[in-house]
Coordinates of C-alpha atoms (C1' of nucleotides) in Angstrom, one line a residue:
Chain A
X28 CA 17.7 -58.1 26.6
X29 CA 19.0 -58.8 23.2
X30 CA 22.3 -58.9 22.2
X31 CA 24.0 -56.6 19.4
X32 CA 25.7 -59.1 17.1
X33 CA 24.6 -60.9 14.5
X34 CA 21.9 -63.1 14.6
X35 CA 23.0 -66.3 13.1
X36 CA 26.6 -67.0 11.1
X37 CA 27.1 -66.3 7.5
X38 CA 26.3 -69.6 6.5
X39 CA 22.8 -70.0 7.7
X40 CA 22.0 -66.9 5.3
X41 CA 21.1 -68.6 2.8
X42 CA 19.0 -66.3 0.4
X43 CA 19.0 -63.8 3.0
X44 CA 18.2 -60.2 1.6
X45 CA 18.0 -56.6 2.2
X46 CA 15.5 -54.6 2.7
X47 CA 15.5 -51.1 2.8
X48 CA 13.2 -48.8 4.2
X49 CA 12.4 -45.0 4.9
X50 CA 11.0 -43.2 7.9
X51 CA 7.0 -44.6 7.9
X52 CA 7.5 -47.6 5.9
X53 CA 5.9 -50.6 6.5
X54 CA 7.9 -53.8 7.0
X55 CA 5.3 -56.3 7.2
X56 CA 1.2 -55.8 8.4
X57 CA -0.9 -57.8 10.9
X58 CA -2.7 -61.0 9.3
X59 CA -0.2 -61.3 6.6
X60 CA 1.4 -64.8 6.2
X61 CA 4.9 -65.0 7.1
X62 CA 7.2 -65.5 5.1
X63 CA 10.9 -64.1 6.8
X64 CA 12.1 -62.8 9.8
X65 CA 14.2 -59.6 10.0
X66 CA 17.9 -58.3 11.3
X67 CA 17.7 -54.7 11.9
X68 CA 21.6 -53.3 10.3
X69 CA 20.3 -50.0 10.8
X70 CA 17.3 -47.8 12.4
X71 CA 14.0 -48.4 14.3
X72 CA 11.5 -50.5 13.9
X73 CA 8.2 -50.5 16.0
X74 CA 6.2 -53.7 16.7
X75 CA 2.3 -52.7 17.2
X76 CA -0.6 -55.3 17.7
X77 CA -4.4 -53.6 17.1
X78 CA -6.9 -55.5 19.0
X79 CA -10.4 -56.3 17.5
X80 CA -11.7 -53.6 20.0
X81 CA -9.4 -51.4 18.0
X82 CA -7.5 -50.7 20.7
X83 CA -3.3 -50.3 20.1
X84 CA -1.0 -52.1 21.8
X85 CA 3.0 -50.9 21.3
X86 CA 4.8 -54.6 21.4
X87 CA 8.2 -53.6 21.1
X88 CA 10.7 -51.4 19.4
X89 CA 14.1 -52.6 17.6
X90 CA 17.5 -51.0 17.2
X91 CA 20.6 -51.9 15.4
X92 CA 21.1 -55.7 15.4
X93 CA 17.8 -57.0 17.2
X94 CA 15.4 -59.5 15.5
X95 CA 11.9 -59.4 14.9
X96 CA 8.9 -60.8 13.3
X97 CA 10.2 -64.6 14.2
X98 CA 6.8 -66.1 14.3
X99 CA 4.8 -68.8 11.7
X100 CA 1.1 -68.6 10.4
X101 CA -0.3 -65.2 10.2
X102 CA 1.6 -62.0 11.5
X103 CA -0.2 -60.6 14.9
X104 CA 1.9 -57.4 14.4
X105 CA 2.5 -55.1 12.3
X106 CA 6.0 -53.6 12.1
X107 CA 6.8 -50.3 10.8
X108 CA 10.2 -48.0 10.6
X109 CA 10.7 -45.2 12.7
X110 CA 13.6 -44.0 10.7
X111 CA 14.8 -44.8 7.3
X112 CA 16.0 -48.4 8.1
X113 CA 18.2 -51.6 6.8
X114 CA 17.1 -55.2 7.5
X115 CA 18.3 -58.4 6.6
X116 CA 15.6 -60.5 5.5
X117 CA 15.7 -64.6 6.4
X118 CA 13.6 -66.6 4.9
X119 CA 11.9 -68.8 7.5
X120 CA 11.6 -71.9 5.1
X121 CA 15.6 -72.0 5.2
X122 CA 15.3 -71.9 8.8
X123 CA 12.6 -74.3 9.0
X124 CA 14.3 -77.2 7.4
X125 CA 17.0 -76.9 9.3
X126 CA 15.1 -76.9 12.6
X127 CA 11.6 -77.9 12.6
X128 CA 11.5 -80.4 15.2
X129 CA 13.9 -78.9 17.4
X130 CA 13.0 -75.1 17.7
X131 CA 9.3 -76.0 18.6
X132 CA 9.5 -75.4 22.5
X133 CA 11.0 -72.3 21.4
X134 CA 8.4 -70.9 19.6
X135 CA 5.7 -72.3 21.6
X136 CA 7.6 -71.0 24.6
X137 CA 7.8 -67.3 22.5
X138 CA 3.8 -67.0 21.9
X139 CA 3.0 -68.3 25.1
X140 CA 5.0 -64.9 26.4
X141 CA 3.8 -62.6 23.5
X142 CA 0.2 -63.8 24.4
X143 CA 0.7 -62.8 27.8
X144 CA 1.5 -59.3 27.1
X145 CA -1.4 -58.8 26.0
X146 CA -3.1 -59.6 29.1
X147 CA -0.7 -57.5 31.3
X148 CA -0.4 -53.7 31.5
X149 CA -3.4 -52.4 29.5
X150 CA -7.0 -52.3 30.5
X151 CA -8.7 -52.5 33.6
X152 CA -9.1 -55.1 35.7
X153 CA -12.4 -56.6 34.3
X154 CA -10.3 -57.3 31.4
X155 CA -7.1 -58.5 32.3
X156 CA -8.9 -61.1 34.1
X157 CA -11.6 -62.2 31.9
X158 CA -8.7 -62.3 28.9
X159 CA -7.0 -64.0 31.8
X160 CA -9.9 -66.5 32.4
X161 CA -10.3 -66.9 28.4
X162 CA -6.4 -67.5 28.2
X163 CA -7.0 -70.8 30.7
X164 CA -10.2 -72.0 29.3
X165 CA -8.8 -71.9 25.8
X166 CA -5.9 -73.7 26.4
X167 CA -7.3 -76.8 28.4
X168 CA -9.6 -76.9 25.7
X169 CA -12.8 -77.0 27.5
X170 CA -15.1 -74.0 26.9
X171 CA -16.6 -73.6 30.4
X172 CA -14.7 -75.0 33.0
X173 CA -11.7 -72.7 34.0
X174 CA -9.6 -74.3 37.2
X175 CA -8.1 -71.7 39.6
X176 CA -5.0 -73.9 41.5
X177 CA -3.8 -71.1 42.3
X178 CA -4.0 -68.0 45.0
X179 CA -5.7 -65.0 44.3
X180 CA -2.1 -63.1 45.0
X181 CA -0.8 -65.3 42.2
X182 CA -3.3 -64.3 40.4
X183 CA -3.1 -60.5 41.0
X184 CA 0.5 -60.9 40.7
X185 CA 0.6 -61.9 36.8
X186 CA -2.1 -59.7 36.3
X187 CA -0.4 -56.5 37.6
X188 CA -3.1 -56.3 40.5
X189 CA -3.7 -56.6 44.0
X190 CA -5.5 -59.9 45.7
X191 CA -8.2 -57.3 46.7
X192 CA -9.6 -56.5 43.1
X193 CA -8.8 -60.1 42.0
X194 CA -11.9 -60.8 44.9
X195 CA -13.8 -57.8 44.3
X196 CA -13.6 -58.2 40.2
X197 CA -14.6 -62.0 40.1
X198 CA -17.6 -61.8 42.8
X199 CA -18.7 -58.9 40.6
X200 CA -18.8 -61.4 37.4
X201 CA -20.6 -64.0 38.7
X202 CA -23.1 -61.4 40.1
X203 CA -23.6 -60.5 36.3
X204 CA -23.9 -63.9 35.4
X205 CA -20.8 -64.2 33.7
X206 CA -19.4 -66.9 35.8
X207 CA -20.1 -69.6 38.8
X208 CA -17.5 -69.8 41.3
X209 CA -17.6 -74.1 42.2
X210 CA -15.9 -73.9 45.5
X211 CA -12.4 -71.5 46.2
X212 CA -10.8 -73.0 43.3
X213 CA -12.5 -73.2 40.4
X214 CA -14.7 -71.1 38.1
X215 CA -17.8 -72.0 35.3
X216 CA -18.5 -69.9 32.8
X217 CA -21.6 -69.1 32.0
X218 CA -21.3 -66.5 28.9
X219 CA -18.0 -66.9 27.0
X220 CA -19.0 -64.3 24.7
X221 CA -18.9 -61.8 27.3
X222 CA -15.9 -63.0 28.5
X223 CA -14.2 -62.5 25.6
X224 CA -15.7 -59.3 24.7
X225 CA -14.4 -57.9 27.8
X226 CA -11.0 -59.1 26.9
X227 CA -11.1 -57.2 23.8
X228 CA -10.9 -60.3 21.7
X229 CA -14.3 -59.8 19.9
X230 CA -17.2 -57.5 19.9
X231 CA -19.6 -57.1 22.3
X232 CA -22.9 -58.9 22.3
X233 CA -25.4 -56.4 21.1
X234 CA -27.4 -57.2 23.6
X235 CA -25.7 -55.3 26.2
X236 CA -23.2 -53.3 27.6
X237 CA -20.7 -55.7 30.1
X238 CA -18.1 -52.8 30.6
X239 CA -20.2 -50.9 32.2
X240 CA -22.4 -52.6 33.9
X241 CA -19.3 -54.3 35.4
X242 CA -18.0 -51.4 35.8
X243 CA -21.1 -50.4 38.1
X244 CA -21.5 -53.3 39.7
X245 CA -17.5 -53.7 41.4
X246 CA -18.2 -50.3 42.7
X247 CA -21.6 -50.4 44.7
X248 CA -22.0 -47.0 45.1
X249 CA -25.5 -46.5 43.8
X250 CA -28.1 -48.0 44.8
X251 CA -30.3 -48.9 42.2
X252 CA -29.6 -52.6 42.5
X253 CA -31.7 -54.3 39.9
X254 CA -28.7 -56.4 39.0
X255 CA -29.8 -59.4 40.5
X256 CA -33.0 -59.9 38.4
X257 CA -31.8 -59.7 34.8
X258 CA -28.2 -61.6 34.1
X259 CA -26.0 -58.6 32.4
X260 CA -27.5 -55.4 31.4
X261 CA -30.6 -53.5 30.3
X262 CA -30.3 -52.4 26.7
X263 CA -28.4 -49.2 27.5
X264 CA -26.8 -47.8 23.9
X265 CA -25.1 -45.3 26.8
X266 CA -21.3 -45.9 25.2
X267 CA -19.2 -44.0 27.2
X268 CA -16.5 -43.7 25.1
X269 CA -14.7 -45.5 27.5
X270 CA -11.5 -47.0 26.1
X271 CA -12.7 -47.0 22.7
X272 CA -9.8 -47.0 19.8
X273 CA -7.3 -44.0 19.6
X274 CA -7.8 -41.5 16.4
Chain B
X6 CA -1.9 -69.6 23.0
X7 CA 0.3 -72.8 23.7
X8 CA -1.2 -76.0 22.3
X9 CA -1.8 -78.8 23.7
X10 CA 0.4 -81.6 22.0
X11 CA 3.5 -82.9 22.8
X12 CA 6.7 -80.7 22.2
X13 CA 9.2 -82.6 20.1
X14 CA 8.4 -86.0 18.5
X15 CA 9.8 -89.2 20.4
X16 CA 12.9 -89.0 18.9
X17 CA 14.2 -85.9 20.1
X18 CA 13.5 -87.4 23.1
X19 CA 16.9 -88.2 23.5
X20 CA 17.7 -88.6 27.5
X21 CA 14.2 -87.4 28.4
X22 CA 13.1 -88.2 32.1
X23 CA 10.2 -87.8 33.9
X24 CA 10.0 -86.0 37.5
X25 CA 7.4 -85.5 40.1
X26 CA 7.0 -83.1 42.4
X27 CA 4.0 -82.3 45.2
X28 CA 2.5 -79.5 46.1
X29 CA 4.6 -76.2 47.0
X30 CA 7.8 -78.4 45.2
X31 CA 10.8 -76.2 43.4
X32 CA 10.8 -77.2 39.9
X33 CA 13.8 -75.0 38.9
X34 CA 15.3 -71.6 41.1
X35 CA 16.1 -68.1 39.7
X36 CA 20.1 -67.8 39.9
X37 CA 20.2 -71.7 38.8
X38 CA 22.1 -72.5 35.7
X39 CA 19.9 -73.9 32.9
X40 CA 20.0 -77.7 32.3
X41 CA 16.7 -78.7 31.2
X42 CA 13.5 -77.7 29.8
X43 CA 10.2 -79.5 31.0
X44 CA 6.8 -80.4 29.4
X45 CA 3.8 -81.1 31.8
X46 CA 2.6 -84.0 31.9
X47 CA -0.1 -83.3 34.7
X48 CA -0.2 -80.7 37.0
X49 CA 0.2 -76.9 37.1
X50 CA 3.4 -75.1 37.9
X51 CA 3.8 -71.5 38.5
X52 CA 6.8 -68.9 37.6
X53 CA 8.2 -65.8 39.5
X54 CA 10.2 -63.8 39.3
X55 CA 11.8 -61.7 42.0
X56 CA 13.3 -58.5 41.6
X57 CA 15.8 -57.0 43.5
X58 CA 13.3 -54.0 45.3
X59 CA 11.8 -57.9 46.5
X60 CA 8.6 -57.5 44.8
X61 CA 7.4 -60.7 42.9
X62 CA 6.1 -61.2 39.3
X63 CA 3.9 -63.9 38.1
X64 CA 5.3 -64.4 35.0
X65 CA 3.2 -67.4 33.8
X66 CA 0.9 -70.3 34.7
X67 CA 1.3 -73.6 32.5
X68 CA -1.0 -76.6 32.5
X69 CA -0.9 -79.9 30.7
X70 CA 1.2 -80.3 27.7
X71 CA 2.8 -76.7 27.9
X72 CA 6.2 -76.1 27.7
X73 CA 8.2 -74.1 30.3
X74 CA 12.1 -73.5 31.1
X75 CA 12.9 -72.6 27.9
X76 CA 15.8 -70.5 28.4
X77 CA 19.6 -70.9 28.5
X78 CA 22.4 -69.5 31.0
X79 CA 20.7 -68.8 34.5
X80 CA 17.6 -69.2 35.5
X81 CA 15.9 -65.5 35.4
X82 CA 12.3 -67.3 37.1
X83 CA 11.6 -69.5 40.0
X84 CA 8.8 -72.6 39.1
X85 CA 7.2 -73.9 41.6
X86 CA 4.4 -76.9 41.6
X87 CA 0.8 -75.7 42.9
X88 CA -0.3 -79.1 42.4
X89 CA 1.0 -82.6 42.5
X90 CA 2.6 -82.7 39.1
X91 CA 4.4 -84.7 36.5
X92 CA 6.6 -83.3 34.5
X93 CA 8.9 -84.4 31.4
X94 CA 12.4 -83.3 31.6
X95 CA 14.6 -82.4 28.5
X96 CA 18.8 -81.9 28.6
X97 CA 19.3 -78.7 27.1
X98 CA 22.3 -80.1 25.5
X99 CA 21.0 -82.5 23.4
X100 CA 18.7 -79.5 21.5
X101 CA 21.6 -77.4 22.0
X102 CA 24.0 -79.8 19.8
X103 CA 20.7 -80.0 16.9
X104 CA 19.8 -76.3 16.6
X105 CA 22.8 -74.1 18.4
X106 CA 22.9 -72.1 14.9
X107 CA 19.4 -72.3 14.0
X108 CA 17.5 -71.5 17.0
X109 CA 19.2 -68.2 18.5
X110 CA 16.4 -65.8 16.8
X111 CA 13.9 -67.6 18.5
X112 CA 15.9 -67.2 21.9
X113 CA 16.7 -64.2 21.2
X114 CA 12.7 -62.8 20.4
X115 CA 11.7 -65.1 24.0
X116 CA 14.2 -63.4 25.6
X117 CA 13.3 -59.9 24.2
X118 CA 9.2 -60.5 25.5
X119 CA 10.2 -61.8 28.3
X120 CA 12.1 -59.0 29.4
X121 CA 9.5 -56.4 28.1
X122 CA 7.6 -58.8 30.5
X123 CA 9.1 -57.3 33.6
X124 CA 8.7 -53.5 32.0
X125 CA 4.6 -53.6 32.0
X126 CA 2.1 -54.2 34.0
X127 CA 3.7 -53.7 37.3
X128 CA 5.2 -50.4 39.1
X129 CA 4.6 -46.6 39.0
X130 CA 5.0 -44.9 35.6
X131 CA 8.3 -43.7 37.1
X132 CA 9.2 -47.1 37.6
X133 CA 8.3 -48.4 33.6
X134 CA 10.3 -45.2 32.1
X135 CA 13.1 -46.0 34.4
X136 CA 12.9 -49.8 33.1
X137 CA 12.5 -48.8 29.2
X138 CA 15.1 -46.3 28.9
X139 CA 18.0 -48.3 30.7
X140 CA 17.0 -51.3 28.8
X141 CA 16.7 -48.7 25.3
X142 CA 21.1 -47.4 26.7
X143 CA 21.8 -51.0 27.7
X144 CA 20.5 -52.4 24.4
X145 CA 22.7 -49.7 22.6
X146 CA 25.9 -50.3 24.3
X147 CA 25.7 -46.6 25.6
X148 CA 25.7 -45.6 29.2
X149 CA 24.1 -42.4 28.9
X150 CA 22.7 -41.6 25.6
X151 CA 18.8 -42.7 25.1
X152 CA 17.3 -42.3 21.5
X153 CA 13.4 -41.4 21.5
X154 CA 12.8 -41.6 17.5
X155 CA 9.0 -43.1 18.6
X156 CA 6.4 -40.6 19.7
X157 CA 5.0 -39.8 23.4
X158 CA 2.0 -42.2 22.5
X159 CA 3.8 -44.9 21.3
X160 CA 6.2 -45.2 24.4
X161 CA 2.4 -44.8 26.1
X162 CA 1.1 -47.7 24.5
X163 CA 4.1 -50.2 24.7
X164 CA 4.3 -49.0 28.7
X165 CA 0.5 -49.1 29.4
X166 CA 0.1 -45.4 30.2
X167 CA -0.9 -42.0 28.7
X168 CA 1.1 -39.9 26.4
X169 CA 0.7 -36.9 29.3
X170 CA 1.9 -39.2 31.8
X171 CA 4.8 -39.9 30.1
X172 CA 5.5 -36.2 29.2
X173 CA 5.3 -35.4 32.7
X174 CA 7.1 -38.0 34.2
X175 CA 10.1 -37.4 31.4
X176 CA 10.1 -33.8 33.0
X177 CA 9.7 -35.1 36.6
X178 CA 13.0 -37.2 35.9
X179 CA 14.5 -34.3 34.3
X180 CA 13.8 -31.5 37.4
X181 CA 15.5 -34.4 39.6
X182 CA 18.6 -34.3 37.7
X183 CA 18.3 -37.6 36.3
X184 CA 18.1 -37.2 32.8
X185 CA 18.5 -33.7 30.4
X186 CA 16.6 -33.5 27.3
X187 CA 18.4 -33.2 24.4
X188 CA 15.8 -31.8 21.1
X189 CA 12.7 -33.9 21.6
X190 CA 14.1 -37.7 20.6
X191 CA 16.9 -37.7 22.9
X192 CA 17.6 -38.3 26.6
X193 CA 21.1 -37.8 28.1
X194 CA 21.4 -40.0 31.5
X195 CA 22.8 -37.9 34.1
X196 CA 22.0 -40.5 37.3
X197 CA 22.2 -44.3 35.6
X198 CA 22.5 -46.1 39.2
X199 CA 18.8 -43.9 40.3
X200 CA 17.6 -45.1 36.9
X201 CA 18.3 -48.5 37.3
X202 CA 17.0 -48.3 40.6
X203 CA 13.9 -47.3 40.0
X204 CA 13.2 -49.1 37.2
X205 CA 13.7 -51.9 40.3
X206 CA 17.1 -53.5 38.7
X207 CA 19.3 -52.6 42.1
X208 CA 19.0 -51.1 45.2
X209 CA 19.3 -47.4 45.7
X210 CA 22.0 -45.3 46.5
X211 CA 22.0 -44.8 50.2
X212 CA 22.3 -41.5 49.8
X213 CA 18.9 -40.4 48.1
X214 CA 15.0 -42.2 48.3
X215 CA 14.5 -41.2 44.6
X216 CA 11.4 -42.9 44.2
X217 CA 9.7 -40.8 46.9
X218 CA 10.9 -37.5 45.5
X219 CA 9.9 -38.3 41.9
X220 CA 6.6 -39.0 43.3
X221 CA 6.7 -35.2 44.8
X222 CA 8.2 -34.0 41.8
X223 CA 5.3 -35.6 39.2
X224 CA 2.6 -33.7 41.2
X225 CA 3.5 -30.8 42.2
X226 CA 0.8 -29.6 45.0
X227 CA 3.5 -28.7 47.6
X228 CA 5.2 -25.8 47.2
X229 CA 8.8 -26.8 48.6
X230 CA 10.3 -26.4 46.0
X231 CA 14.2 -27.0 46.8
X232 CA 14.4 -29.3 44.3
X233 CA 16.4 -27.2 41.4
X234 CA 19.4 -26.9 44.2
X235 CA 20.0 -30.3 44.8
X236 CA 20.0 -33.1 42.5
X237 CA 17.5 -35.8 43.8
X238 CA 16.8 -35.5 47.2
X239 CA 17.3 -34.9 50.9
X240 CA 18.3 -37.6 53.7
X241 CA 15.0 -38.4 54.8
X242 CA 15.2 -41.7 55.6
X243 CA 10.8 -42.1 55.8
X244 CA 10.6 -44.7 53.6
X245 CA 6.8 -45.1 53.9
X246 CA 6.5 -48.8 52.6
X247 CA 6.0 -47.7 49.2
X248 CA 6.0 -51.0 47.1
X249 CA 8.4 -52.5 49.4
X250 CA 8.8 -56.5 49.1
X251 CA 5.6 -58.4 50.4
X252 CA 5.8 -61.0 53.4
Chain C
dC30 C1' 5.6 -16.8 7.7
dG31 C1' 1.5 -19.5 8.6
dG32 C1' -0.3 -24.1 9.5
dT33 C1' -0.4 -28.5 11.4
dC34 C1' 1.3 -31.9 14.4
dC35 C1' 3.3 -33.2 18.6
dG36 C1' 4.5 -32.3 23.1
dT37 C1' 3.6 -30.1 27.4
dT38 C1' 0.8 -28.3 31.1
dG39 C1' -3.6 -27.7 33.8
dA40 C1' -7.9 -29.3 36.3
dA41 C1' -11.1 -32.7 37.7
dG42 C1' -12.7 -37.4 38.2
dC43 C1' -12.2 -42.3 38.7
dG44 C1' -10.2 -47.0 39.3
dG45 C1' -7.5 -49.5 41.8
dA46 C1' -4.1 -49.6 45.9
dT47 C1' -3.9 -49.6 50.6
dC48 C1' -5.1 -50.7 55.2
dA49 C1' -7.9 -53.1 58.1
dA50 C1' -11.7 -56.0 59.7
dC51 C1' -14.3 -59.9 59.0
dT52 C1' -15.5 -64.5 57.1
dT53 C1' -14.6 -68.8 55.2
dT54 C1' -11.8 -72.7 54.3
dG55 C1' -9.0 -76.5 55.1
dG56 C1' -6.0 -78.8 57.9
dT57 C1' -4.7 -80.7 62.4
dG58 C1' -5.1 -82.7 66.7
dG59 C1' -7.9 -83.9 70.4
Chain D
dC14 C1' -16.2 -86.7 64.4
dC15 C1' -15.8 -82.4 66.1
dA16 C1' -13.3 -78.3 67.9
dC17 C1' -9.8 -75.4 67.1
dC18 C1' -6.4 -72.8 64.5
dA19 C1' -3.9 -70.9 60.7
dA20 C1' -4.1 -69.4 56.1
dA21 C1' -6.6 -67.6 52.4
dG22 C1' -10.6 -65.0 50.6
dT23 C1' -13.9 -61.4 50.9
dT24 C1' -15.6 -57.0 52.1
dG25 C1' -15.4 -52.1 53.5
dA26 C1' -13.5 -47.2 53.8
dT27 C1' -10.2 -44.1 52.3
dC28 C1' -6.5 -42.2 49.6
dC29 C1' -3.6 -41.5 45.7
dG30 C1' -1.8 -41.9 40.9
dC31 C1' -3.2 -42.1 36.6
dT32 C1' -6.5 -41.1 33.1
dT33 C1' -9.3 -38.0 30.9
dC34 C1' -10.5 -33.8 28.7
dA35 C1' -8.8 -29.5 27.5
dA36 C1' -6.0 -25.6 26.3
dC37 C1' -1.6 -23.9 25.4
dG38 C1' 3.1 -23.7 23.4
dG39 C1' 6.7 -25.0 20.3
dA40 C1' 8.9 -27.4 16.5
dC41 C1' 9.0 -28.9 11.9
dC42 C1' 7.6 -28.2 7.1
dG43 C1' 5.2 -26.3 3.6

DNA sequence: CGGTCCGTTGAAGCGGATCAACTTTGGTGG
DNA sequence: CCACCAAAGTTGATCCGCTTCAACGGACCG
């Protein structure tokens, strides 16, 4: 919950700057380099991340006095105004200087939680957990091996699920070939690239069709159970439109 | 994506200690007052939060060499061991005494995503509405007045619903008595203590069971309609478990 | 005053929650 | 070392809320 006063004291802004923009305006796009974060004096600004599946997701909006766009490298959202706006522009090399060594775990602390809103609240279940499973493998560095220490209601419980589908979801990758459970606690993964294309994070193999099949295979309702010969799908070009990106 | 390297350089260090905990051990409590931030050494630890309906949020795993506890005032999350771990302590104050100008955007923006943290991915669509307009009043300053100057979809897509969901659950709140609409960007709080109630934040007044009326009110397949007379809702006390805390 | 966009409303289907039974695991003590 | 027990995971059946796909209405703007 963000506070309504200034963001830092007068003398911290050094070669800050406004910025003023109307209704529609674009403050700054996804994959840009950043250069400065913003002080909203006046108006809305929305905070919107597209994924590569082209889906959108809304990260945040910003009123009168709230900061935004405090990141380094590339920008993974675009902001735009909602209404003709003011901002107060700080360059982050000033702010660097000043506080390189020290404002790391705060940054580091800030993409770890903007990284996990995109794995909550959006999507089904298949891919909140494989982005989930992605998320672990990625960040112990090994590419296969992705430790589960802990419960499946843990799980379900970052995830936004129930203990349940946690079960019913991972049984139904490793019947696909996606993953090997190695005892309670611990998964392999056998085909990243599906993995990640379930998470959104990159297209789909051409090769087949994960969603649904996956989608098939945690319901069993049909019979025709030819899913145990051939690892992920047949070459069904059957999109469904499922969640495909918004017009 | 949190790397793996340490935090800070050595000599930041200042006053750093190590501490070990087992299995099931309480790193840090929500409601404790903010000393320290930790690295992980080995190990992982888990954080919760716990709301006051009781229910429990995940709000993040962390594994070797990520940071966690990076937060000042209380503690808003519990972390708890789910393995023997080591961890490496760091006294707030000392990065407090570097950075106390510099670093408040970054706290700020953590504090901002975490918060949105605790608005998606869990609860009804009554229940995310609920959360994002009181935090949209409290973030003004203003008790009752809610500005909408973002569309239907784009409240969709930051809450993880659909823009008729939230249409219908905006009119849902309105036939209860809970909000009026002014013009189509505007919401004027009529009930604040059943919004912040159902957005989780604080028990309900003993005097209505919102949440089960709203329910009623989104779909509306019975035809007892004795809603327009009375604001929210009659004494029943049937609370039928809803999303009541877990065991 | 007409057109277009956005919001609202309706009907139908599905995905995940829920409740409950069963199975497996891991830990403990005999 | 094995038997037992408690805790966790898996599986099944049913139900409900949300999504989806439409159609309609209303507001803003030319």
């Amino acid at each position: 919950m963000t506070t309504r006063f200034r963001a830092v004291p007068p003398e911290v802004d050094w070669r800050a700057f406004k910025v003023r923009h109307h209704k529609g305006g674009m403050v700054f796009a996804q994959g840009q380099p950043v250069y400065h974060w913003f002080e909203i004096l006046s108006g809305v600004v929305r905070t919107s991340h597209i994924k590569a599946d082209g889906n959108r997701r809304v990260t945040g909006f910003f009123f009168n006095g709230d900061v935004l766009g405090v990141e380094s490298g590339l920008r993974t959202e675009t902001a735009e105004a909602l209404s003709d706006t003011l901002l107060l522009g700080h360059p982050l090399a000033a702010t660097e200087s000043a506080a390189s060594l020290v404002d790391t775990p705060f940054r580091r602390a800030l993409r770890c939680a903007q990284s996990t809103l995109f794995l909550v609240g959006r999507g089904s279940a298949s891919e909140r957990l494989a982005a989930f499973f992605a998320s672990i493998a990625t960040r112990l560095g090994s590419t296969d091996r992705v430790p589960l220490p802990m419960s499946r209601d843990d799980i379900a419980d970052h995830l936004g699920l129930t203990s349940p589908t946690v079960s019913r979801t991972i049984v139904a990758f490793e019947r696909h070939g996606v993953v090997t459970r190695i005892g309670r606690d611990e998964l392999r993964v056998l085909r990243p690239d599906i993995l990640l294309a379930l998470a959104g994070e990159r297209d789909l193999p051409a090769d087949c069709h994960a969603d649904m099949a996956l989608r098939a295979m945690v319901r069993p309702s049909d019979s025709s159970e030819s899913l145990t010969a051939q690892p992920i799908a047949t070459a069904h070009t059957v999109q469904p439109q499922d969640k495909a990106a918004r017009p």
